[in-house]
Each structure stands twice: as structure tokens, then as C-alpha cells.
Short mmCIF file of C-alpha atoms and ligand atoms in Angstrom, two decimals:
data_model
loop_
_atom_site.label_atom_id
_atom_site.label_comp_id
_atom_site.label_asym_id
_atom_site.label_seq_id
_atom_site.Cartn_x
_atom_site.Cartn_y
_atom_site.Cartn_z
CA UNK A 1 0.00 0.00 0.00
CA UNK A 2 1.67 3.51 -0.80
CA UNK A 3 2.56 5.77 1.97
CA UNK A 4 -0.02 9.03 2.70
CA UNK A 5 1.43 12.44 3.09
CA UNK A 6 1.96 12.13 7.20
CA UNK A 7 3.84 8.53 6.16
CA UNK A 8 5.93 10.35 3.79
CA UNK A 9 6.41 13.51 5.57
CA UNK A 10 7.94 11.39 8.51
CA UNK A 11 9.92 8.87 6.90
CA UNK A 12 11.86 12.51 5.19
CA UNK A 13 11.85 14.30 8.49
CA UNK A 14 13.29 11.43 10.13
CA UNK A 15 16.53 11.63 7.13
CA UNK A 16 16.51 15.15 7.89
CA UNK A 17 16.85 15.05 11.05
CA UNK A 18 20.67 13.08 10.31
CA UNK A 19 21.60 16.05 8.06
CA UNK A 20 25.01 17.28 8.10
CA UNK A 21 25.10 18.92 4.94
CA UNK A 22 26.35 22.44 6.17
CA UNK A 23 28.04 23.71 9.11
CA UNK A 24 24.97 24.96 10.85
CA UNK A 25 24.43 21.27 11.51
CA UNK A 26 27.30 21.96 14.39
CA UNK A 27 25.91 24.43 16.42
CA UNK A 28 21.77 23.28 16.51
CA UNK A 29 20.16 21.67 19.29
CA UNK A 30 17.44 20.66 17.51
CA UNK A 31 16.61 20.40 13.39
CA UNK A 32 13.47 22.41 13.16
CA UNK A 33 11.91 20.38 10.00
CA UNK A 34 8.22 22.03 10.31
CA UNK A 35 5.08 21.88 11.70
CA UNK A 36 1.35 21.43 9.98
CA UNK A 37 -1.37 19.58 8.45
CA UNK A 38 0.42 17.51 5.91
CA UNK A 39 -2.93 17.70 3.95
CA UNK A 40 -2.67 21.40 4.34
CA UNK A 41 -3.64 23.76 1.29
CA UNK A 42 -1.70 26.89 2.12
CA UNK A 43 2.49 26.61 2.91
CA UNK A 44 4.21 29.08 5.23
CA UNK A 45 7.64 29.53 4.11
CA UNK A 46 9.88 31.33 6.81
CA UNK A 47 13.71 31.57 6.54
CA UNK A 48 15.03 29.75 9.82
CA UNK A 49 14.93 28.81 13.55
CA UNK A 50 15.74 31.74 15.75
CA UNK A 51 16.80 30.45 19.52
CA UNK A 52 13.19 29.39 20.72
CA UNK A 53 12.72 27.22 17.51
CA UNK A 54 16.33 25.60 18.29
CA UNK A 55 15.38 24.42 21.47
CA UNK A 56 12.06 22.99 20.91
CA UNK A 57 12.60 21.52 17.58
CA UNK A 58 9.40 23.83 15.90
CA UNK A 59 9.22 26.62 13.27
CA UNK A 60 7.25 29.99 14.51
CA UNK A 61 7.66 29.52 18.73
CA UNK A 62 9.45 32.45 19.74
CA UNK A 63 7.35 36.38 20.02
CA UNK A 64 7.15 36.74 15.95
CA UNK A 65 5.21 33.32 16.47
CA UNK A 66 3.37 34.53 18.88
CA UNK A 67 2.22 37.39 16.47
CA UNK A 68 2.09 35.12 13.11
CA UNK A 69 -0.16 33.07 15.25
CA UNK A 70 -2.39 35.80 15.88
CA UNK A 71 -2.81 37.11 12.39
CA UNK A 72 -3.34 33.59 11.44
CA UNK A 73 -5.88 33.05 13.91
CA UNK A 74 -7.63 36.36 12.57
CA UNK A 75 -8.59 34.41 9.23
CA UNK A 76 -9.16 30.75 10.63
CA UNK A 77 -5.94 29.43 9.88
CA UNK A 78 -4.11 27.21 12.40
CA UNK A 79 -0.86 25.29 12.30
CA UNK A 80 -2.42 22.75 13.61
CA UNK A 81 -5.37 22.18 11.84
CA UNK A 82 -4.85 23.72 8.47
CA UNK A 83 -1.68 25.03 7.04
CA UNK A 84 2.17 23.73 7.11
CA UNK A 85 4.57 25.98 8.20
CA UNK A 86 8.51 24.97 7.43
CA UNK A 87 11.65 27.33 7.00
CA UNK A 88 14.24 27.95 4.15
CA UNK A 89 17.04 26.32 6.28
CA UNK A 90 16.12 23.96 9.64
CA UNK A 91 19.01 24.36 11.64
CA UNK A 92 19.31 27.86 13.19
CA UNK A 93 22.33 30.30 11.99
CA UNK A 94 24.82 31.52 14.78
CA UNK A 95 23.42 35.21 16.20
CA UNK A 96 20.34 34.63 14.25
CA UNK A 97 22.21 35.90 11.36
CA UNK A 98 20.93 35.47 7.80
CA UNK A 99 21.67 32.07 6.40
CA UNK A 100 24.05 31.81 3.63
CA UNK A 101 23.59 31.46 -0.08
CA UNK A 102 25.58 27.88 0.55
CA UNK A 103 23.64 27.07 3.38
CA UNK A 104 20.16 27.74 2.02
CA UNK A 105 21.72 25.82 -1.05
CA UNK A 106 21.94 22.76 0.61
CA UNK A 107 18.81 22.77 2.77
CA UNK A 108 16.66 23.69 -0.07
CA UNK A 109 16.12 20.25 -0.89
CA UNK A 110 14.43 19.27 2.29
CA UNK A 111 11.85 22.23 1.49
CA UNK A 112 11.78 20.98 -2.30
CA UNK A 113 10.80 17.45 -0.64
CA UNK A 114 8.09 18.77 1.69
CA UNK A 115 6.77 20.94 -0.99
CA UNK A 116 6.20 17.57 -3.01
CA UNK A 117 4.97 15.37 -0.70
CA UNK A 118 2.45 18.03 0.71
CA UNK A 119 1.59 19.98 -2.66
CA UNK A 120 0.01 23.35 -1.30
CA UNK A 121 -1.99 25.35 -3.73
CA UNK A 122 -0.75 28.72 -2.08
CA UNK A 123 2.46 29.34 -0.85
CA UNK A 124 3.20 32.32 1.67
CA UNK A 125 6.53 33.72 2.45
CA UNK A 126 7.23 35.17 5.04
CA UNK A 127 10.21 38.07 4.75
CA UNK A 128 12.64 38.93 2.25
CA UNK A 129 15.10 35.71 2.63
CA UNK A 130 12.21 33.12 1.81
CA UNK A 131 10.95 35.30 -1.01
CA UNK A 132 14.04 35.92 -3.01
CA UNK A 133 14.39 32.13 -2.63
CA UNK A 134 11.25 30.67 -3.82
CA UNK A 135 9.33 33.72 -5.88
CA UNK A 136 12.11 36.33 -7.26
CA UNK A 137 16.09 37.24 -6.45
CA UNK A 138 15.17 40.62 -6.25
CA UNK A 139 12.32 41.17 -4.56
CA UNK A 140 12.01 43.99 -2.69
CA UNK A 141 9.59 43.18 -0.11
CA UNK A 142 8.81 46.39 1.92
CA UNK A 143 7.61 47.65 -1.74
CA UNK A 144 6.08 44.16 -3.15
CA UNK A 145 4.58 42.27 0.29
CA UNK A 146 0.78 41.26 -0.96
CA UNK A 147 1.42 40.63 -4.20
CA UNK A 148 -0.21 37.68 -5.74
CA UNK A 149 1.85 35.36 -8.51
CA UNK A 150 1.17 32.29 -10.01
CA UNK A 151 4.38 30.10 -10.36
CA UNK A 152 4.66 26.70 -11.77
CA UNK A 153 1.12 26.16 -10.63
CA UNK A 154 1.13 27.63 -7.47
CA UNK A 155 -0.16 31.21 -5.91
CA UNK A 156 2.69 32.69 -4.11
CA UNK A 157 2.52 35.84 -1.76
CA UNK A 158 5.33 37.65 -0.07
CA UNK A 159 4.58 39.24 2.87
CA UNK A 160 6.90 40.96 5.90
CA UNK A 161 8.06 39.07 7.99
CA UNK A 162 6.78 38.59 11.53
CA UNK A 163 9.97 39.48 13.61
CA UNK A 164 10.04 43.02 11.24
CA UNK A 165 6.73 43.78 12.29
CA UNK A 166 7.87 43.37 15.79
CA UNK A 167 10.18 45.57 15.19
CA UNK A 168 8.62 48.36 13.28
CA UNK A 169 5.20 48.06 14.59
CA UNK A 170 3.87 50.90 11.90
CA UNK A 171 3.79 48.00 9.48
CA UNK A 172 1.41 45.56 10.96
CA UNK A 173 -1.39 47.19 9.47
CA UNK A 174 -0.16 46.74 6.27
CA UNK A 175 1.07 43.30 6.72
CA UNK A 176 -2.29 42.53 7.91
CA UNK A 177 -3.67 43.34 4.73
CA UNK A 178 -1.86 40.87 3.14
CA UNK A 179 -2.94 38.35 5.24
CA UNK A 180 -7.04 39.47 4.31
CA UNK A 181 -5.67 39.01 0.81
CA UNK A 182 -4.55 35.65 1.32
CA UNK A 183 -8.40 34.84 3.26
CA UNK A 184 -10.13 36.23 0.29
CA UNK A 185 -7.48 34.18 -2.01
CA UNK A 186 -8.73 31.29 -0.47
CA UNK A 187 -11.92 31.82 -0.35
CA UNK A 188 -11.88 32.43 -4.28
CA UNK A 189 -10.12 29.13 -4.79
CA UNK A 190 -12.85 27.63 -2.16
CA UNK A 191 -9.79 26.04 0.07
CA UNK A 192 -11.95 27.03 3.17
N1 URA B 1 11.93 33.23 12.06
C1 URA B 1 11.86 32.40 10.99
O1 URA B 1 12.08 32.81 9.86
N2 URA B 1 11.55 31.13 11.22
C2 URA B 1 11.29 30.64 12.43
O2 URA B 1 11.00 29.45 12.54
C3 URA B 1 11.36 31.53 13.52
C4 URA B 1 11.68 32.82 13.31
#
């Protein structure tokens, strides 16, 4: 009998959790492979585990999870019920600095893998890193957060990222917006 999603989503979590394919592999306490409904529609792309996500082994638990919780909650969305949320690279980068073009080189393939096995029909990322990765080098995301393209298939959105927003509160609002785009996106494409 073939494997379902949750089979396959654990059998690559459990290789990925072996992975010593970069140097961050040397300073993490935990990989932080991602969290979600495997069945889920909509894919949360973030760019890595901060110190919180290091320790407890899960994308998004640290105060910008708090908030991305909350604007999630806003428009019924739940990692536990109904998205997947995973990161450009699952092992967290020394100071929380940004992970390198190497290093998100060779963790991209664990994303790639998820992607597959889980097949979202909308794919949000969250900040600049996961952006210029999966939609378009040069994004400029303060200018282009909320916009909607279709790639290979699949709706993509950039918005800001959660930890910016706690940072320069004056752009939750807008942030915000994107998310309502993203509920009306979805309720278009009847994923509710
Ligand atoms: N920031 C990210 O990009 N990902 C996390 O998992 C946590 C903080």
C-alpha cells in the first residue's frame, strides 16, 4: 500500500533530522523540519529557527510566532489544523544571522521534498530571505509584500516578515492586509 502524506512527511523528516550537509548542523540543538497539516492547502515559508525554535525543535515559537499566530488566527488558519509551516534552512544560523547562499543551497532540498509530498496550492513567504528564494532574487519586499503570482502552478505571496513587524510596529497594518488578501485568495479558490 503507498505511503499518505503524514507517512511520507515522517519517513523525510526522520533523514533530515541526520543532516550534516552544512556547518549549521554543528551548532543546533534541535533540526526544526516544520510543523502542519500535511494535507494542508496553504504553505508558510519562513527563513530559519531563531533560539526558541532551536530548542524545541518547531518553526514559529518564539514572540514573531506569537504574532504570526495571531494574524493567522484572525482568518481561521491554524498550524495545527490547516496550514504547514517549514523554513528555508532547519538548523538555526549563529546570532540569528541570515543564512548563507551555501547554506540555504543545501537545505533547499528538504523544502523541495516537503513541498512535493504536501503539494500546497498557495504558498506564503514570510520576509525577504524566503521570497528571493522561492518567488524572485530581487524582490524587494517592503515595496512588493501582498502581491499575488502564479508560479509553476502555485499562488505565491510575499509578505513581511513577523519578527520586522515586531520591530517596526507601523507595518502591521499593512502586513495585515496581506494576510485578508490571502483569506479572500482562499476563499476564491474555495480552500476554506
Ligand atoms: N523566524 C523564521 O524565519 N523562522 C522561524 O522558525 C522563527 C523565526
Amino acid at each position: 500500500m503507498s505511503m499518505d502524506k503524514k507517512e511520507l512527511l515522517k519517513d523525510l523528516e526522520n533523514q533530515c533530522l541526520d543532516c550534516k550537509r552544512c556547518g549549521l548542523c554543528r551548532g543546533r540543538n534541535n533540526v526544526v523540519f516544520g510543523v502542519g497539516n500535511p494535507e494542508a492547502e496553504v504553505m508558510f515559508i519562513g527563513e530559519g529557527p531563531g533560539e526558541q525554535e532551536d530548542l524545541r525543535g518547531e518553526p514559529f515559537v518564539g514572540k514573531a510566532g506569537i504574532l504570526l499566530d495571531k494574524m493567522l488566527t484572525a482568518i481561521d488558519l491554524d498550524r495545527r489544523k490547516n496550514i504547514y509551516i517549514a523554513n528555508i534552512v532547519k538548523c538555526r544560523p549563529p546570532q540569528n544571522r541570515d543564512p548563507q547562499p551555501e547554506e540555504q543551497e543545501m537545505c533547499i532540498a528538504w523544502l523541495r521534498r516537503q513541498f512535493a509530498i504536501i503539494r500546497p496550492k498557495i504558498i506564503v513567504c514570510l520576509g525577504r530571505i524566503a521570497a528571493a528564494r522561492i518567488i524572485k532574487p530581487d524582490i524587494r519586499i517592503k515595496r512588493e509584500h501582498g502581491m499575488i503570482i502564479k508560479k509553476g502552478g502555485v499562488m505565491m505571496m510575499p509578505t513581511l516578515h513577523p519578527a520586522a513587524l515586531l520591530r517596526n510596529p507601523g507595518d502591521k497594518p499593512g502586513a495585515f492586509e496581506d494576510f485578508l488578501k490571502l483569506q479572500k485568495l482562499m476563499e476564491d479558490m474555495e480552500l476554506y
